[in-house]
């Protein structure tokens, strides 16, 4: 139940509507600049993804993962740019300026996302907010030019799994939601008097004993103490910790363990 509540709260805080009643794009967080043009780009299952170097192909893979998961199809990836009907990733390598900046342009021929590795990733997250939440056939995307750079260097979220343990699948979902809104710091609260959640092989009792508690206090009933009589526990193996760190890194999120 706590899983569903947290997910619901997250969506309530950062709910996205691709188009408002005025026809303007509502991107969260709001980009530095959005300029609109006249016309449409037709996006369909025949659209090609253009990616040449390693970073561009990595982002192309994330785009196809998203399309497969949400719409049930993927696009062909090529390193040769067609004259039209393409989503083009243009890596700028290591930017001289802010490494998280990007540009996204949509015209009649293509969707073009430019930036460093992180910039390409953030531009892709913006593109996800532009396309409809559901479609089966070709869709029209209005002409737009977006330029963005983060206002804050540190953009973090906190997750307390010490008091209430969450499985790796939930943590990954949390990281996905963070990356969707361009957060880059994940504060992972792993230890507390309510539970020890990280495997330390030299000290096995930290998880054998410290990861379990016989019950949880009901609300704030401390005097007198009233518990729920429900045992609670769980911990992450070192392999699972590495898995989460790698998962976050692939989404340009730094894990801060506590």
PDB file of C-alpha atoms in Angstrom:
ATOM      1  CA  UNK A   1       0.000   0.000   0.000  1.00  0.00           C
ATOM      2  CA  UNK A   2       2.832   2.400   0.869  1.00  0.00           C
ATOM      3  CA  UNK A   3       4.250   1.815  -2.634  1.00  0.00           C
ATOM      4  CA  UNK A   4       1.019   2.964  -4.296  1.00  0.00           C
ATOM      5  CA  UNK A   5       0.752   5.993  -2.013  1.00  0.00           C
ATOM      6  CA  UNK A   6       4.289   7.191  -2.842  1.00  0.00           C
ATOM      7  CA  UNK A   7       3.783   6.756  -6.571  1.00  0.00           C
ATOM      8  CA  UNK A   8       0.453   8.616  -6.377  1.00  0.00           C
ATOM      9  CA  UNK A   9       2.057  11.496  -4.469  1.00  0.00           C
ATOM     10  CA  UNK A  10       4.865  11.722  -7.025  1.00  0.00           C
ATOM     11  CA  UNK A  11       2.420  11.915  -9.925  1.00  0.00           C
ATOM     12  CA  UNK A  12       0.294  14.487  -8.113  1.00  0.00           C
ATOM     13  CA  UNK A  13       3.337  16.694  -7.543  1.00  0.00           C
ATOM     14  CA  UNK A  14       4.648  16.460 -11.098  1.00  0.00           C
ATOM     15  CA  UNK A  15       1.623  15.657 -13.266  1.00  0.00           C
ATOM     16  CA  UNK A  16       2.221  16.500 -16.914  1.00  0.00           C
ATOM     17  CA  UNK A  17      -0.193  17.647 -19.553  1.00  0.00           C
ATOM     18  CA  UNK A  18       1.447  17.677 -22.992  1.00  0.00           C
ATOM     19  CA  UNK A  19      -0.764  20.440 -24.379  1.00  0.00           C
ATOM     20  CA  UNK A  20      -2.727  23.033 -22.462  1.00  0.00           C
ATOM     21  CA  UNK A  21      -5.971  24.570 -23.628  1.00  0.00           C
ATOM     22  CA  UNK A  22      -3.981  27.341 -25.315  1.00  0.00           C
ATOM     23  CA  UNK A  23      -2.039  24.853 -27.464  1.00  0.00           C
ATOM     24  CA  UNK A  24       1.189  25.735 -25.685  1.00  0.00           C
ATOM     25  CA  UNK A  25       3.504  23.028 -24.442  1.00  0.00           C
ATOM     26  CA  UNK A  26       3.622  22.496 -20.703  1.00  0.00           C
ATOM     27  CA  UNK A  27       7.090  21.101 -20.000  1.00  0.00           C
ATOM     28  CA  UNK A  28       8.195  20.341 -16.423  1.00  0.00           C
ATOM     29  CA  UNK A  29      10.559  21.820 -15.447  1.00  0.00           C
ATOM     30  CA  UNK A  30       9.848  24.824 -17.648  1.00  0.00           C
ATOM     31  CA  UNK A  31      12.605  25.288 -20.275  1.00  0.00           C
ATOM     32  CA  UNK A  32      14.559  28.510 -20.596  1.00  0.00           C
ATOM     33  CA  UNK A  33      12.926  29.264 -23.949  1.00  0.00           C
ATOM     34  CA  UNK A  34      10.183  27.828 -26.162  1.00  0.00           C
ATOM     35  CA  UNK A  35       9.577  29.327 -29.621  1.00  0.00           C
ATOM     36  CA  UNK A  36       6.689  28.106 -31.743  1.00  0.00           C
ATOM     37  CA  UNK A  37       6.483  27.800 -35.495  1.00  0.00           C
ATOM     38  CA  UNK A  38       3.703  27.086 -37.972  1.00  0.00           C
ATOM     39  CA  UNK A  39       3.307  23.542 -39.205  1.00  0.00           C
ATOM     40  CA  UNK A  40       3.564  19.948 -38.068  1.00  0.00           C
ATOM     41  CA  UNK A  41       5.982  17.031 -38.044  1.00  0.00           C
ATOM     42  CA  UNK A  42       4.283  13.684 -38.648  1.00  0.00           C
ATOM     43  CA  UNK A  43       5.623  11.064 -36.246  1.00  0.00           C
ATOM     44  CA  UNK A  44       4.825   7.426 -37.063  1.00  0.00           C
ATOM     45  CA  UNK A  45       6.163   3.876 -36.884  1.00  0.00           C
ATOM     46  CA  UNK A  46       8.136   4.495 -40.095  1.00  0.00           C
ATOM     47  CA  UNK A  47      10.093   7.392 -38.575  1.00  0.00           C
ATOM     48  CA  UNK A  48      13.828   6.651 -38.396  1.00  0.00           C
ATOM     49  CA  UNK A  49      16.187   7.357 -35.482  1.00  0.00           C
ATOM     50  CA  UNK A  50      19.524   8.810 -36.557  1.00  0.00           C
ATOM     51  CA  UNK A  51      22.397   8.041 -34.176  1.00  0.00           C
ATOM     52  CA  UNK A  52      26.094   7.729 -34.980  1.00  0.00           C
ATOM     53  CA  UNK A  53      28.399   7.721 -31.953  1.00  0.00           C
ATOM     54  CA  UNK A  54      28.172   5.770 -28.689  1.00  0.00           C
ATOM     55  CA  UNK A  55      26.286   8.408 -26.706  1.00  0.00           C
ATOM     56  CA  UNK A  56      23.761   8.975 -29.495  1.00  0.00           C
ATOM     57  CA  UNK A  57      23.110   5.223 -29.825  1.00  0.00           C
ATOM     58  CA  UNK A  58      22.699   4.926 -26.064  1.00  0.00           C
ATOM     59  CA  UNK A  59      20.007   7.615 -26.086  1.00  0.00           C
ATOM     60  CA  UNK A  60      18.407   6.019 -29.162  1.00  0.00           C
ATOM     61  CA  UNK A  61      18.150   2.786 -27.174  1.00  0.00           C
ATOM     62  CA  UNK A  62      16.384   4.606 -24.331  1.00  0.00           C
ATOM     63  CA  UNK A  63      13.928   6.107 -26.826  1.00  0.00           C
ATOM     64  CA  UNK A  64      13.128   2.679 -28.246  1.00  0.00           C
ATOM     65  CA  UNK A  65      12.783   1.231 -24.735  1.00  0.00           C
ATOM     66  CA  UNK A  66      10.246   3.957 -23.959  1.00  0.00           C
ATOM     67  CA  UNK A  67       8.309   3.405 -27.194  1.00  0.00           C
ATOM     68  CA  UNK A  68       8.263  -0.362 -26.709  1.00  0.00           C
ATOM     69  CA  UNK A  69       7.074  -0.118 -23.110  1.00  0.00           C
ATOM     70  CA  UNK A  70       4.417   2.544 -23.651  1.00  0.00           C
ATOM     71  CA  UNK A  71       3.252   2.080 -27.244  1.00  0.00           C
ATOM     72  CA  UNK A  72       4.307  -1.424 -28.298  1.00  0.00           C
ATOM     73  CA  UNK A  73       6.682  -0.587 -31.162  1.00  0.00           C
ATOM     74  CA  UNK A  74      10.263   0.491 -31.840  1.00  0.00           C
ATOM     75  CA  UNK A  75      11.887   2.536 -34.591  1.00  0.00           C
ATOM     76  CA  UNK A  76      14.739   1.615 -36.918  1.00  0.00           C
ATOM     77  CA  UNK A  77      18.094   3.158 -35.973  1.00  0.00           C
ATOM     78  CA  UNK A  78      20.474   4.323 -38.691  1.00  0.00           C
ATOM     79  CA  UNK A  79      23.633   6.440 -38.937  1.00  0.00           C
ATOM     80  CA  UNK A  80      22.552   7.845 -42.316  1.00  0.00           C
ATOM     81  CA  UNK A  81      20.250  10.819 -42.106  1.00  0.00           C
ATOM     82  CA  UNK A  82      17.216  10.614 -44.408  1.00  0.00           C
ATOM     83  CA  UNK A  83      15.885  13.756 -46.038  1.00  0.00           C
ATOM     84  CA  UNK A  84      12.831  13.729 -43.817  1.00  0.00           C
ATOM     85  CA  UNK A  85      10.846  11.732 -41.237  1.00  0.00           C
ATOM     86  CA  UNK A  86      13.615  11.322 -38.672  1.00  0.00           C
ATOM     87  CA  UNK A  87      14.465  11.820 -35.036  1.00  0.00           C
ATOM     88  CA  UNK A  88      18.073  13.003 -35.045  1.00  0.00           C
ATOM     89  CA  UNK A  89      20.420  12.937 -32.065  1.00  0.00           C
ATOM     90  CA  UNK A  90      23.404  15.280 -32.385  1.00  0.00           C
ATOM     91  CA  UNK A  91      26.092  14.844 -29.740  1.00  0.00           C
ATOM     92  CA  UNK A  92      28.268  17.857 -29.005  1.00  0.00           C
ATOM     93  CA  UNK A  93      30.742  15.830 -26.942  1.00  0.00           C
ATOM     94  CA  UNK A  94      31.937  17.628 -23.833  1.00  0.00           C
ATOM     95  CA  UNK A  95      30.275  21.037 -23.838  1.00  0.00           C
ATOM     96  CA  UNK A  96      32.378  24.078 -23.077  1.00  0.00           C
ATOM     97  CA  UNK A  97      29.418  25.482 -21.150  1.00  0.00           C
ATOM     98  CA  UNK A  98      26.896  23.607 -19.058  1.00  0.00           C
ATOM     99  CA  UNK A  99      27.091  19.858 -19.724  1.00  0.00           C
ATOM    100  CA  UNK A 100      23.353  19.481 -19.027  1.00  0.00           C
ATOM    101  CA  UNK A 101      22.081  21.979 -21.602  1.00  0.00           C
ATOM    102  CA  UNK A 102      20.245  20.887 -24.742  1.00  0.00           C
ATOM    103  CA  UNK A 103      18.212  22.093 -27.699  1.00  0.00           C
ATOM    104  CA  UNK A 104      15.172  20.384 -29.206  1.00  0.00           C
ATOM    105  CA  UNK A 105      13.827  21.469 -32.587  1.00  0.00           C
ATOM    106  CA  UNK A 106      10.813  20.143 -34.466  1.00  0.00           C
ATOM    107  CA  UNK A 107      10.164  21.096 -38.088  1.00  0.00           C
ATOM    108  CA  UNK A 108       8.571  19.428 -41.096  1.00  0.00           C
ATOM    109  CA  UNK A 109      11.550  17.154 -41.725  1.00  0.00           C
ATOM    110  CA  UNK A 110      12.803  16.033 -38.333  1.00  0.00           C
ATOM    111  CA  UNK A 111      12.977  16.183 -34.586  1.00  0.00           C
ATOM    112  CA  UNK A 112      16.513  17.243 -33.660  1.00  0.00           C
ATOM    113  CA  UNK A 113      17.921  16.898 -30.155  1.00  0.00           C
ATOM    114  CA  UNK A 114      21.401  18.336 -29.558  1.00  0.00           C
ATOM    115  CA  UNK A 115      23.671  18.437 -26.529  1.00  0.00           C
ATOM    116  CA  UNK A 116      26.284  16.580 -24.549  1.00  0.00           C
ATOM    117  CA  UNK A 117      25.529  13.075 -23.251  1.00  0.00           C
ATOM    118  CA  UNK A 118      23.470  14.416 -20.348  1.00  0.00           C
ATOM    119  CA  UNK A 119      21.962  17.092 -22.577  1.00  0.00           C
ATOM    120  CA  UNK A 120      20.766  14.495 -25.081  1.00  0.00           C
ATOM    121  CA  UNK A 121      19.187  12.563 -22.230  1.00  0.00           C
ATOM    122  CA  UNK A 122      17.372  15.610 -20.865  1.00  0.00           C
ATOM    123  CA  UNK A 123      16.249  16.610 -24.349  1.00  0.00           C
ATOM    124  CA  UNK A 124      14.797  13.132 -24.736  1.00  0.00           C
ATOM    125  CA  UNK A 125      12.868  13.518 -21.461  1.00  0.00           C
ATOM    126  CA  UNK A 126      11.352  16.718 -22.845  1.00  0.00           C
ATOM    127  CA  UNK A 127      10.412  14.901 -26.049  1.00  0.00           C
ATOM    128  CA  UNK A 128       8.634  12.256 -23.957  1.00  0.00           C
ATOM    129  CA  UNK A 129       6.460  15.023 -22.501  1.00  0.00           C
ATOM    130  CA  UNK A 130       5.624  16.371 -25.967  1.00  0.00           C
ATOM    131  CA  UNK A 131       4.293  13.157 -27.517  1.00  0.00           C
ATOM    132  CA  UNK A 132       0.771  12.025 -26.498  1.00  0.00           C
ATOM    133  CA  UNK A 133       0.328   9.539 -23.685  1.00  0.00           C
ATOM    134  CA  UNK A 134      -1.415   7.154 -26.080  1.00  0.00           C
ATOM    135  CA  UNK A 135      -1.413   6.782 -29.847  1.00  0.00           C
ATOM    136  CA  UNK A 136      -1.544   3.963 -32.388  1.00  0.00           C
ATOM    137  CA  UNK A 137      -1.220   5.704 -35.751  1.00  0.00           C
ATOM    138  CA  UNK A 138       0.683   8.745 -37.082  1.00  0.00           C
ATOM    139  CA  UNK A 139       0.549  11.863 -34.914  1.00  0.00           C
ATOM    140  CA  UNK A 140       1.297  15.493 -35.651  1.00  0.00           C
ATOM    141  CA  UNK A 141       3.795  17.393 -33.494  1.00  0.00           C
ATOM    142  CA  UNK A 142       3.740  21.163 -33.773  1.00  0.00           C
ATOM    143  CA  UNK A 143       6.836  23.058 -34.872  1.00  0.00           C
ATOM    144  CA  UNK A 144       8.841  24.221 -31.870  1.00  0.00           C
ATOM    145  CA  UNK A 145      12.352  25.214 -30.864  1.00  0.00           C
ATOM    146  CA  UNK A 146      13.308  24.575 -27.228  1.00  0.00           C
ATOM    147  CA  UNK A 147      16.512  25.653 -25.531  1.00  0.00           C
ATOM    148  CA  UNK A 148      17.151  24.667 -21.948  1.00  0.00           C
ATOM    149  CA  UNK A 149      19.783  24.719 -19.243  1.00  0.00           C
ATOM    150  CA  UNK A 150      19.228  23.777 -15.572  1.00  0.00           C
ATOM    151  CA  UNK A 151      18.684  26.651 -13.195  1.00  0.00           C
ATOM    152  CA  UNK A 152      20.084  24.662 -10.261  1.00  0.00           C
ATOM    153  CA  UNK A 153      23.172  22.437 -10.351  1.00  0.00           C
ATOM    154  CA  UNK A 154      21.855  20.232  -7.515  1.00  0.00           C
ATOM    155  CA  UNK A 155      18.360  18.836  -8.153  1.00  0.00           C
ATOM    156  CA  UNK A 156      17.642  16.099  -5.656  1.00  0.00           C
ATOM    157  CA  UNK A 157      15.037  13.763  -4.250  1.00  0.00           C
ATOM    158  CA  UNK A 158      15.165  11.710  -1.043  1.00  0.00           C
ATOM    159  CA  UNK A 159      13.919   8.165  -0.408  1.00  0.00           C
ATOM    160  CA  UNK A 160      13.813   6.700   3.117  1.00  0.00           C
ATOM    161  CA  UNK A 161      13.947   2.909   2.843  1.00  0.00           C
ATOM    162  CA  UNK A 162      15.269   2.506   6.388  1.00  0.00           C
ATOM    163  CA  UNK A 163      11.908   3.071   8.061  1.00  0.00           C
ATOM    164  CA  UNK A 164       9.932   1.374   5.275  1.00  0.00           C
ATOM    165  CA  UNK A 165      11.862  -0.999   3.010  1.00  0.00           C
ATOM    166  CA  UNK A 166      11.253  -0.765  -0.735  1.00  0.00           C
ATOM    167  CA  UNK A 167      12.372  -3.454  -3.226  1.00  0.00           C
ATOM    168  CA  UNK A 168      14.808  -2.760  -6.051  1.00  0.00           C
ATOM    169  CA  UNK A 169      11.942  -2.632  -8.564  1.00  0.00           C
ATOM    170  CA  UNK A 170      10.365   0.258  -6.629  1.00  0.00           C
ATOM    171  CA  UNK A 171      13.694   2.094  -6.316  1.00  0.00           C
ATOM    172  CA  UNK A 172      14.185   1.853 -10.087  1.00  0.00           C
ATOM    173  CA  UNK A 173      10.685   3.195 -10.676  1.00  0.00           C
ATOM    174  CA  UNK A 174      11.497   6.081  -8.340  1.00  0.00           C
ATOM    175  CA  UNK A 175      14.692   6.781 -10.299  1.00  0.00           C
ATOM    176  CA  UNK A 176      12.731   6.670 -13.569  1.00  0.00           C
ATOM    177  CA  UNK A 177      10.348   9.320 -12.235  1.00  0.00           C
ATOM    178  CA  UNK A 178      13.278  11.435 -11.061  1.00  0.00           C
ATOM    179  CA  UNK A 179      14.961  11.278 -14.460  1.00  0.00           C
ATOM    180  CA  UNK A 180      11.691  12.146 -16.192  1.00  0.00           C
ATOM    181  CA  UNK A 181      11.795  15.545 -14.491  1.00  0.00           C
ATOM    182  CA  UNK A 182      15.583  15.982 -14.780  1.00  0.00           C
ATOM    183  CA  UNK A 183      16.570  15.437 -11.144  1.00  0.00           C
ATOM    184  CA  UNK A 184      20.240  14.505 -10.846  1.00  0.00           C
ATOM    185  CA  UNK A 185      20.857  13.627  -7.161  1.00  0.00           C
ATOM    186  CA  UNK A 186      19.296  10.621  -5.392  1.00  0.00           C
ATOM    187  CA  UNK A 187      19.612  10.740  -1.581  1.00  0.00           C
ATOM    188  CA  UNK A 188      19.158   7.111  -0.491  1.00  0.00           C
ATOM    189  CA  UNK A 189      18.493   6.775   3.254  1.00  0.00           C
ATOM    190  CA  UNK A 190      19.718   3.242   4.028  1.00  0.00           C
ATOM    191  CA  UNK A 191      20.334   3.125   7.781  1.00  0.00           C
ATOM    192  CA  UNK A 192      18.219   4.109  10.766  1.00  0.00           C
ATOM    193  CA  UNK A 193      17.222   2.763  14.178  1.00  0.00           C
ATOM    194  CA  UNK A 194      14.189   1.381  12.337  1.00  0.00           C
ATOM    195  CA  UNK A 195      16.276  -0.850  10.084  1.00  0.00           C
ATOM    196  CA  UNK A 196      19.687  -1.456   8.455  1.00  0.00           C
ATOM    197  CA  UNK A 197      19.248  -1.926   4.707  1.00  0.00           C
ATOM    198  CA  UNK A 198      22.689  -2.498   3.150  1.00  0.00           C
ATOM    199  CA  UNK A 199      24.676  -5.733   3.204  1.00  0.00           C
ATOM    200  CA  UNK A 200      28.092  -5.518   4.919  1.00  0.00           C
ATOM    201  CA  UNK A 201      29.671  -8.960   4.508  1.00  0.00           C
ATOM    202  CA  UNK A 202      32.134  -8.465   7.370  1.00  0.00           C
ATOM    203  CA  UNK A 203      29.243  -7.797   9.763  1.00  0.00           C
ATOM    204  CA  UNK A 204      26.405 -10.178   8.773  1.00  0.00           C
ATOM    205  CA  UNK A 205      24.330  -9.474  11.900  1.00  0.00           C
ATOM    206  CA  UNK A 206      23.662  -5.951  10.634  1.00  0.00           C
ATOM    207  CA  UNK A 207      21.277  -7.520   8.126  1.00  0.00           C
ATOM    208  CA  UNK A 208      20.451 -10.767   9.932  1.00  0.00           C
ATOM    209  CA  UNK A 209      19.212  -8.818  12.956  1.00  0.00           C
ATOM    210  CA  UNK A 210      19.395  -5.120  12.166  1.00  0.00           C
ATOM    211  CA  UNK A 211      17.269  -5.310   9.017  1.00  0.00           C
ATOM    212  CA  UNK A 212      14.269  -6.715  10.913  1.00  0.00           C
ATOM    213  CA  UNK A 213      11.944  -5.231  13.511  1.00  0.00           C
ATOM    214  CA  UNK A 214       9.063  -7.038  15.219  1.00  0.00           C
ATOM    215  CA  UNK A 215       6.554  -4.268  14.583  1.00  0.00           C
ATOM    216  CA  UNK A 216       6.045  -0.599  13.768  1.00  0.00           C
ATOM    217  CA  UNK A 217       4.614   2.018  16.090  1.00  0.00           C
ATOM    218  CA  UNK A 218       1.047   3.021  15.238  1.00  0.00           C
ATOM    219  CA  UNK A 219       0.927   6.670  14.235  1.00  0.00           C
ATOM    220  CA  UNK A 220       2.519   8.599  17.164  1.00  0.00           C
ATOM    221  CA  UNK A 221       1.433   6.320  19.989  1.00  0.00           C
ATOM    222  CA  UNK A 222       4.639   6.336  22.042  1.00  0.00           C
ATOM    223  CA  UNK A 223       3.231   7.056  25.516  1.00  0.00           C
ATOM    224  CA  UNK A 224       1.916   4.490  25.958  1.00  0.00           C
ATOM    225  CA  UNK A 225       3.546   2.625  23.073  1.00  0.00           C
ATOM    226  CA  UNK A 226       1.151   0.927  20.657  1.00  0.00           C
ATOM    227  CA  UNK A 227       2.584  -1.264  17.881  1.00  0.00           C
ATOM    228  CA  UNK A 228       0.946  -2.807  14.826  1.00  0.00           C
ATOM    229  CA  UNK A 229       2.202  -6.348  15.607  1.00  0.00           C
ATOM    230  CA  UNK A 230       3.432  -6.690  12.005  1.00  0.00           C
ATOM    231  CA  UNK A 231       7.099  -7.636  11.454  1.00  0.00           C
ATOM    232  CA  UNK A 232       8.916  -5.483   8.899  1.00  0.00           C
ATOM    233  CA  UNK A 233      12.300  -5.958   7.269  1.00  0.00           C
ATOM    234  CA  UNK A 234      14.453  -6.322   4.197  1.00  0.00           C
ATOM    235  CA  UNK A 235      17.864  -5.289   2.880  1.00  0.00           C
ATOM    236  CA  UNK A 236      19.807  -4.871  -0.346  1.00  0.00           C
ATOM    237  CA  UNK A 237      22.695  -7.154  -1.250  1.00  0.00           C
ATOM    238  CA  UNK A 238      25.889  -5.518  -2.447  1.00  0.00           C
ATOM    239  CA  UNK A 239      25.046  -6.737  -5.958  1.00  0.00           C
ATOM    240  CA  UNK A 240      21.657  -5.001  -5.763  1.00  0.00           C
ATOM    241  CA  UNK A 241      23.286  -1.786  -4.540  1.00  0.00           C
ATOM    242  CA  UNK A 242      25.655  -1.850  -7.535  1.00  0.00           C
ATOM    243  CA  UNK A 243      22.699  -2.551  -9.823  1.00  0.00           C
ATOM    244  CA  UNK A 244      20.800   0.504  -8.559  1.00  0.00           C
ATOM    245  CA  UNK A 245      23.883   2.738  -8.766  1.00  0.00           C
ATOM    246  CA  UNK A 246      24.488   1.652 -12.378  1.00  0.00           C
ATOM    247  CA  UNK A 247      20.805   2.135 -13.215  1.00  0.00           C
ATOM    248  CA  UNK A 248      20.887   5.669 -11.812  1.00  0.00           C
ATOM    249  CA  UNK A 249      24.177   6.490 -13.554  1.00  0.00           C
ATOM    250  CA  UNK A 250      22.689   5.502 -16.924  1.00  0.00           C
ATOM    251  CA  UNK A 251      20.034   8.154 -16.243  1.00  0.00           C
ATOM    252  CA  UNK A 252      22.581  10.795 -15.179  1.00  0.00           C
ATOM    253  CA  UNK A 253      21.657  10.559 -11.502  1.00  0.00           C
ATOM    254  CA  UNK A 254      24.240  10.472  -8.743  1.00  0.00           C
ATOM    255  CA  UNK A 255      23.447   8.237  -5.740  1.00  0.00           C
ATOM    256  CA  UNK A 256      24.153   9.742  -2.324  1.00  0.00           C
ATOM    257  CA  UNK A 257      23.968   6.955   0.291  1.00  0.00           C
ATOM    258  CA  UNK A 258      23.130   7.755   3.910  1.00  0.00           C
TER     259      UNK A 258
END
